[in-house]
């Protein structure tokens, strides 16, 4: 069924001119065909993008499950950017869980105010670990290693932390008070896994420079990383200070309200 673009009356598909107003129908056919072609191509592209995203998601979770079953320290990177993805996803989930748990207790806006500063703090703080392993391996012990490989070495073996962070996020929604003992337990477990993987990768790094003493250089890297963490916390403390101060005000107000009312 086709309608004349000039008078709007129904005409046959094959006609070149409208029998009612004489309007040319070629333009209608070409335009309609072109629009249908563009729409079809867009749908095809969108479907391909969705399929590619779904495949990457399946591959990523297959990678996580494989590392949970058999975590390996110091393995060569055969998974591309999955280590970087784990680093980003883990920190987003942790920051979102903590900010939501706090906001659930005190105010609806507090979680949003705290999310970005917490995310930045965790991202920068853990990036210090990556840089420490990279510099010790690549610059001191002369092991060929790029930053992407370093992310894989630290975050590949602790893929279990991703599921822990997902559970922690769910607990922040389920728990009546946002925080719970189970929530804190998962939080401690995640940071324990991150710390263990960081320290283990420092000690397990192959030393291709015989004149560099592994023990002293590794201890030095740990000390410098600790100092860097302290500096990061000091620099970013102002960013989260206002939100933390707001939290304490909410706590004090709630305590006094419960005492006198």
Short mmCIF file of C-alpha atoms in Angstrom, two decimals:
data_model
loop_
_atom_site.label_atom_id
_atom_site.label_comp_id
_atom_site.label_asym_id
_atom_site.label_seq_id
_atom_site.Cartn_x
_atom_site.Cartn_y
_atom_site.Cartn_z
CA UNK A 1 0.00 0.00 0.00
CA UNK A 2 1.30 3.43 -0.97
CA UNK A 3 -0.10 6.94 -0.60
CA UNK A 4 0.48 9.97 -2.78
CA UNK A 5 2.87 12.44 -1.12
CA UNK A 6 0.94 15.35 -2.68
CA UNK A 7 -2.75 14.62 -2.07
CA UNK A 8 -2.49 11.73 0.41
CA UNK A 9 -4.81 9.41 -1.50
CA UNK A 10 -4.05 5.72 -1.90
CA UNK A 11 -2.37 4.78 -5.19
CA UNK A 12 -1.04 1.55 -6.66
CA UNK A 13 2.58 0.57 -6.04
CA UNK A 14 3.55 0.59 -9.74
CA UNK A 15 2.15 3.96 -10.79
CA UNK A 16 4.57 6.80 -11.59
CA UNK A 17 1.92 9.54 -11.37
CA UNK A 18 -1.03 9.98 -9.04
CA UNK A 19 -4.32 9.44 -10.96
CA UNK A 20 -6.02 12.00 -8.70
CA UNK A 21 -3.60 14.95 -8.64
CA UNK A 22 -0.97 13.94 -11.21
CA UNK A 23 1.88 14.16 -8.69
CA UNK A 24 5.15 12.35 -9.46
CA UNK A 25 5.52 9.17 -7.35
CA UNK A 26 9.16 8.31 -8.13
CA UNK A 27 10.50 10.55 -5.38
CA UNK A 28 8.21 8.93 -2.84
CA UNK A 29 9.40 5.48 -3.77
CA UNK A 30 13.08 6.45 -3.73
CA UNK A 31 12.82 8.36 -0.49
CA UNK A 32 10.88 5.61 1.22
CA UNK A 33 13.30 3.00 -0.02
CA UNK A 34 16.28 5.06 1.14
CA UNK A 35 14.80 5.65 4.58
CA UNK A 36 14.02 1.96 4.95
CA UNK A 37 17.58 1.10 3.92
CA UNK A 38 19.09 3.49 6.49
CA UNK A 39 16.77 2.24 9.22
CA UNK A 40 17.59 -1.38 8.38
CA UNK A 41 21.34 -0.70 8.42
CA UNK A 42 21.05 1.07 11.79
CA UNK A 43 19.14 -1.85 13.27
CA UNK A 44 21.79 -4.24 11.92
CA UNK A 45 24.64 -2.18 13.38
CA UNK A 46 22.88 -1.89 16.75
CA UNK A 47 22.25 -5.63 16.83
CA UNK A 48 25.88 -6.36 15.98
CA UNK A 49 27.05 -4.02 18.75
CA UNK A 50 24.77 -5.73 21.26
CA UNK A 51 26.01 -9.16 20.17
CA UNK A 52 29.65 -8.08 20.43
CA UNK A 53 29.06 -6.60 23.89
CA UNK A 54 27.31 -9.78 25.02
CA UNK A 55 30.18 -11.92 23.71
CA UNK A 56 32.76 -9.77 25.51
CA UNK A 57 30.74 -10.01 28.72
CA UNK A 58 30.60 -13.81 28.44
CA UNK A 59 34.33 -13.97 27.74
CA UNK A 60 35.09 -11.74 30.72
CA UNK A 61 33.08 -13.83 33.18
CA UNK A 62 34.60 -17.00 31.72
CA UNK A 63 38.00 -15.40 32.40
CA UNK A 64 36.97 -14.59 35.99
CA UNK A 65 35.68 -18.11 36.66
CA UNK A 66 38.84 -19.63 35.21
CA UNK A 67 41.03 -17.50 37.48
CA UNK A 68 38.92 -18.37 40.51
CA UNK A 69 39.38 -22.08 39.85
CA UNK A 70 43.09 -21.74 39.16
CA UNK A 71 44.67 -18.40 40.18
CA UNK A 72 48.26 -18.05 38.97
CA UNK A 73 50.77 -15.45 40.15
CA UNK A 74 53.16 -13.98 37.61
CA UNK A 75 51.49 -15.55 34.58
CA UNK A 76 51.99 -13.95 31.16
CA UNK A 77 49.13 -11.80 29.93
CA UNK A 78 46.98 -13.68 27.42
CA UNK A 79 43.72 -11.90 28.19
CA UNK A 80 44.24 -8.41 26.77
CA UNK A 81 42.65 -5.69 28.86
CA UNK A 82 40.68 -7.95 31.23
CA UNK A 83 43.05 -7.06 34.09
CA UNK A 84 42.32 -3.36 33.54
CA UNK A 85 38.58 -4.11 33.37
CA UNK A 86 38.78 -5.94 36.71
CA UNK A 87 40.63 -2.98 38.26
CA UNK A 88 38.00 -0.49 37.07
CA UNK A 89 34.95 -2.65 37.77
CA UNK A 90 36.17 -3.62 41.23
CA UNK A 91 36.73 -0.04 42.33
CA UNK A 92 33.41 1.16 40.91
CA UNK A 93 31.55 -1.60 42.76
CA UNK A 94 33.37 -0.92 46.05
CA UNK A 95 32.83 2.86 45.91
CA UNK A 96 29.19 2.42 44.91
CA UNK A 97 28.58 -0.10 47.71
CA UNK A 98 30.11 2.05 50.45
CA UNK A 99 28.50 5.29 49.29
CA UNK A 100 25.10 3.65 48.95
CA UNK A 101 25.37 1.98 52.36
CA UNK A 102 26.23 5.31 54.00
CA UNK A 103 23.60 7.23 52.06
CA UNK A 104 20.96 4.68 52.97
CA UNK A 105 21.49 5.46 56.65
CA UNK A 106 21.65 9.23 56.52
CA UNK A 107 20.38 10.96 53.38
CA UNK A 108 19.48 10.28 49.79
CA UNK A 109 22.05 12.74 48.43
CA UNK A 110 25.00 11.77 50.60
CA UNK A 111 25.76 8.62 48.62
CA UNK A 112 26.14 10.65 45.42
CA UNK A 113 28.34 13.20 47.16
CA UNK A 114 30.68 10.51 48.43
CA UNK A 115 30.75 8.15 45.44
CA UNK A 116 33.09 10.11 43.15
CA UNK A 117 35.67 11.04 45.84
CA UNK A 118 35.72 7.43 47.07
CA UNK A 119 36.06 6.12 43.53
CA UNK A 120 38.95 8.49 42.84
CA UNK A 121 40.63 7.53 46.12
CA UNK A 122 40.41 3.80 45.38
CA UNK A 123 41.46 4.16 41.73
CA UNK A 124 44.51 6.30 42.50
CA UNK A 125 45.45 4.28 45.58
CA UNK A 126 45.42 0.98 43.73
CA UNK A 127 47.13 2.50 40.72
CA UNK A 128 50.05 3.17 43.09
CA UNK A 129 50.32 -0.61 43.55
CA UNK A 130 50.38 -1.14 39.79
CA UNK A 131 53.10 1.48 39.29
CA UNK A 132 55.19 -0.01 42.12
CA UNK A 133 55.11 -3.50 40.57
CA UNK A 134 55.75 -2.06 37.10
CA UNK A 135 58.78 0.00 38.16
CA UNK A 136 60.32 -2.79 40.23
CA UNK A 137 59.85 -5.35 37.46
CA UNK A 138 60.54 -3.29 34.37
CA UNK A 139 63.05 -0.69 35.53
CA UNK A 140 64.92 -2.37 38.40
CA UNK A 141 64.84 -6.10 37.63
CA UNK A 142 64.73 -5.54 33.83
CA UNK A 143 61.72 -7.77 33.20
CA UNK A 144 59.82 -6.77 30.05
CA UNK A 145 56.44 -5.75 31.35
CA UNK A 146 53.98 -3.05 30.29
CA UNK A 147 51.25 -1.48 32.40
CA UNK A 148 48.48 -3.64 30.90
CA UNK A 149 50.44 -6.78 31.81
CA UNK A 150 50.96 -5.39 35.32
CA UNK A 151 47.22 -4.93 35.79
CA UNK A 152 46.74 -8.54 34.71
CA UNK A 153 49.37 -9.80 37.17
CA UNK A 154 47.80 -8.02 40.13
CA UNK A 155 44.08 -8.35 39.38
CA UNK A 156 43.97 -11.62 37.44
CA UNK A 157 44.57 -13.90 40.46
CA UNK A 158 41.99 -12.07 42.61
CA UNK A 159 39.01 -12.42 40.28
CA UNK A 160 37.07 -13.76 43.28
CA UNK A 161 36.99 -10.16 44.54
CA UNK A 162 34.60 -9.22 41.71
CA UNK A 163 31.92 -11.57 43.03
CA UNK A 164 32.64 -10.33 46.54
CA UNK A 165 32.08 -6.73 45.41
CA UNK A 166 28.82 -7.69 43.66
CA UNK A 167 27.58 -9.38 46.85
CA UNK A 168 28.65 -6.34 48.86
CA UNK A 169 26.65 -4.05 46.56
CA UNK A 170 23.61 -6.30 46.93
CA UNK A 171 24.00 -6.24 50.72
CA UNK A 172 24.01 -2.43 50.70
CA UNK A 173 20.51 -2.59 49.17
CA UNK A 174 19.20 -5.55 51.18
CA UNK A 175 20.45 -4.66 54.64
CA UNK A 176 18.16 -2.45 56.71
CA UNK A 177 21.01 -0.22 57.84
CA UNK A 178 23.15 -0.41 54.70
CA UNK A 179 26.16 -1.65 56.66
CA UNK A 180 26.19 -5.10 58.26
CA UNK A 181 28.80 -7.48 59.63
CA UNK A 182 28.66 -9.46 56.40
CA UNK A 183 29.12 -6.26 54.38
CA UNK A 184 32.22 -5.32 56.39
CA UNK A 185 33.53 -8.89 56.12
CA UNK A 186 33.38 -8.80 52.32
CA UNK A 187 34.98 -5.35 52.27
CA UNK A 188 37.90 -6.54 54.41
CA UNK A 189 38.23 -9.70 52.29
CA UNK A 190 38.44 -7.71 49.05
CA UNK A 191 41.14 -5.35 50.28
CA UNK A 192 42.99 -8.31 51.82
CA UNK A 193 43.05 -10.05 48.42
CA UNK A 194 44.26 -6.87 46.70
CA UNK A 195 47.04 -6.37 49.25
CA UNK A 196 48.15 -10.01 49.12
CA UNK A 197 48.31 -10.00 45.32
CA UNK A 198 50.27 -6.73 45.31
CA UNK A 199 52.87 -7.92 47.84
CA UNK A 200 53.09 -11.38 46.27
CA UNK A 201 53.76 -9.90 42.83
CA UNK A 202 56.55 -7.76 44.27
CA UNK A 203 58.25 -10.80 45.79
CA UNK A 204 57.59 -13.12 42.84
CA UNK A 205 58.96 -10.77 40.19
CA UNK A 206 61.82 -12.38 38.30
CA UNK A 207 65.18 -10.67 38.83
CA UNK A 208 67.18 -10.36 35.59
CA UNK A 209 69.68 -7.98 37.20
CA UNK A 210 72.01 -10.13 39.34
CA UNK A 211 73.69 -7.05 40.79
CA UNK A 212 70.35 -5.86 42.26
CA UNK A 213 69.54 -7.49 45.60
CA UNK A 214 65.93 -8.73 45.48
CA UNK A 215 65.31 -8.43 49.23
CA UNK A 216 66.37 -4.81 49.69
CA UNK A 217 64.82 -3.56 46.45
CA UNK A 218 61.50 -5.26 47.24
CA UNK A 219 61.46 -3.85 50.78
CA UNK A 220 62.29 -0.44 49.31
CA UNK A 221 59.41 -0.74 46.82
CA UNK A 222 57.01 -1.60 49.65
CA UNK A 223 58.16 1.38 51.71
CA UNK A 224 57.90 3.79 48.78
CA UNK A 225 54.45 2.43 47.88
CA UNK A 226 53.34 2.98 51.48
CA UNK A 227 54.60 6.57 51.39
CA UNK A 228 52.82 7.12 48.06
CA UNK A 229 49.58 5.79 49.55
CA UNK A 230 49.94 8.20 52.46
CA UNK A 231 50.48 11.13 50.09
CA UNK A 232 47.46 10.15 47.99
CA UNK A 233 45.28 9.94 51.10
CA UNK A 234 46.46 13.35 52.28
CA UNK A 235 45.88 14.97 48.88
CA UNK A 236 42.42 13.49 48.43
CA UNK A 237 41.29 13.87 52.04
CA UNK A 238 40.03 17.41 51.34
CA UNK A 239 37.80 16.09 48.56
CA UNK A 240 36.00 13.65 50.84
CA UNK A 241 36.37 15.77 53.97
CA UNK A 242 33.17 17.73 53.36
CA UNK A 243 31.17 14.55 52.82
CA UNK A 244 32.67 12.88 55.89
CA UNK A 245 31.99 16.00 57.98
CA UNK A 246 28.41 15.95 56.75
CA UNK A 247 28.17 12.30 57.78
CA UNK A 248 29.36 13.04 61.32
CA UNK A 249 26.86 15.89 61.59
CA UNK A 250 24.10 13.50 60.59
CA UNK A 251 25.28 10.93 63.15
CA UNK A 252 25.48 13.49 65.98
CA UNK A 253 22.06 14.90 65.12
CA UNK A 254 20.52 11.43 65.09
CA UNK A 255 22.13 10.56 68.45
CA UNK A 256 20.90 13.73 70.16
CA UNK A 257 17.47 13.36 68.59
CA UNK A 258 17.13 9.84 69.98
CA UNK A 259 18.28 11.02 73.43
CA UNK A 260 15.91 13.94 73.87
CA UNK A 261 12.84 12.90 71.89
#
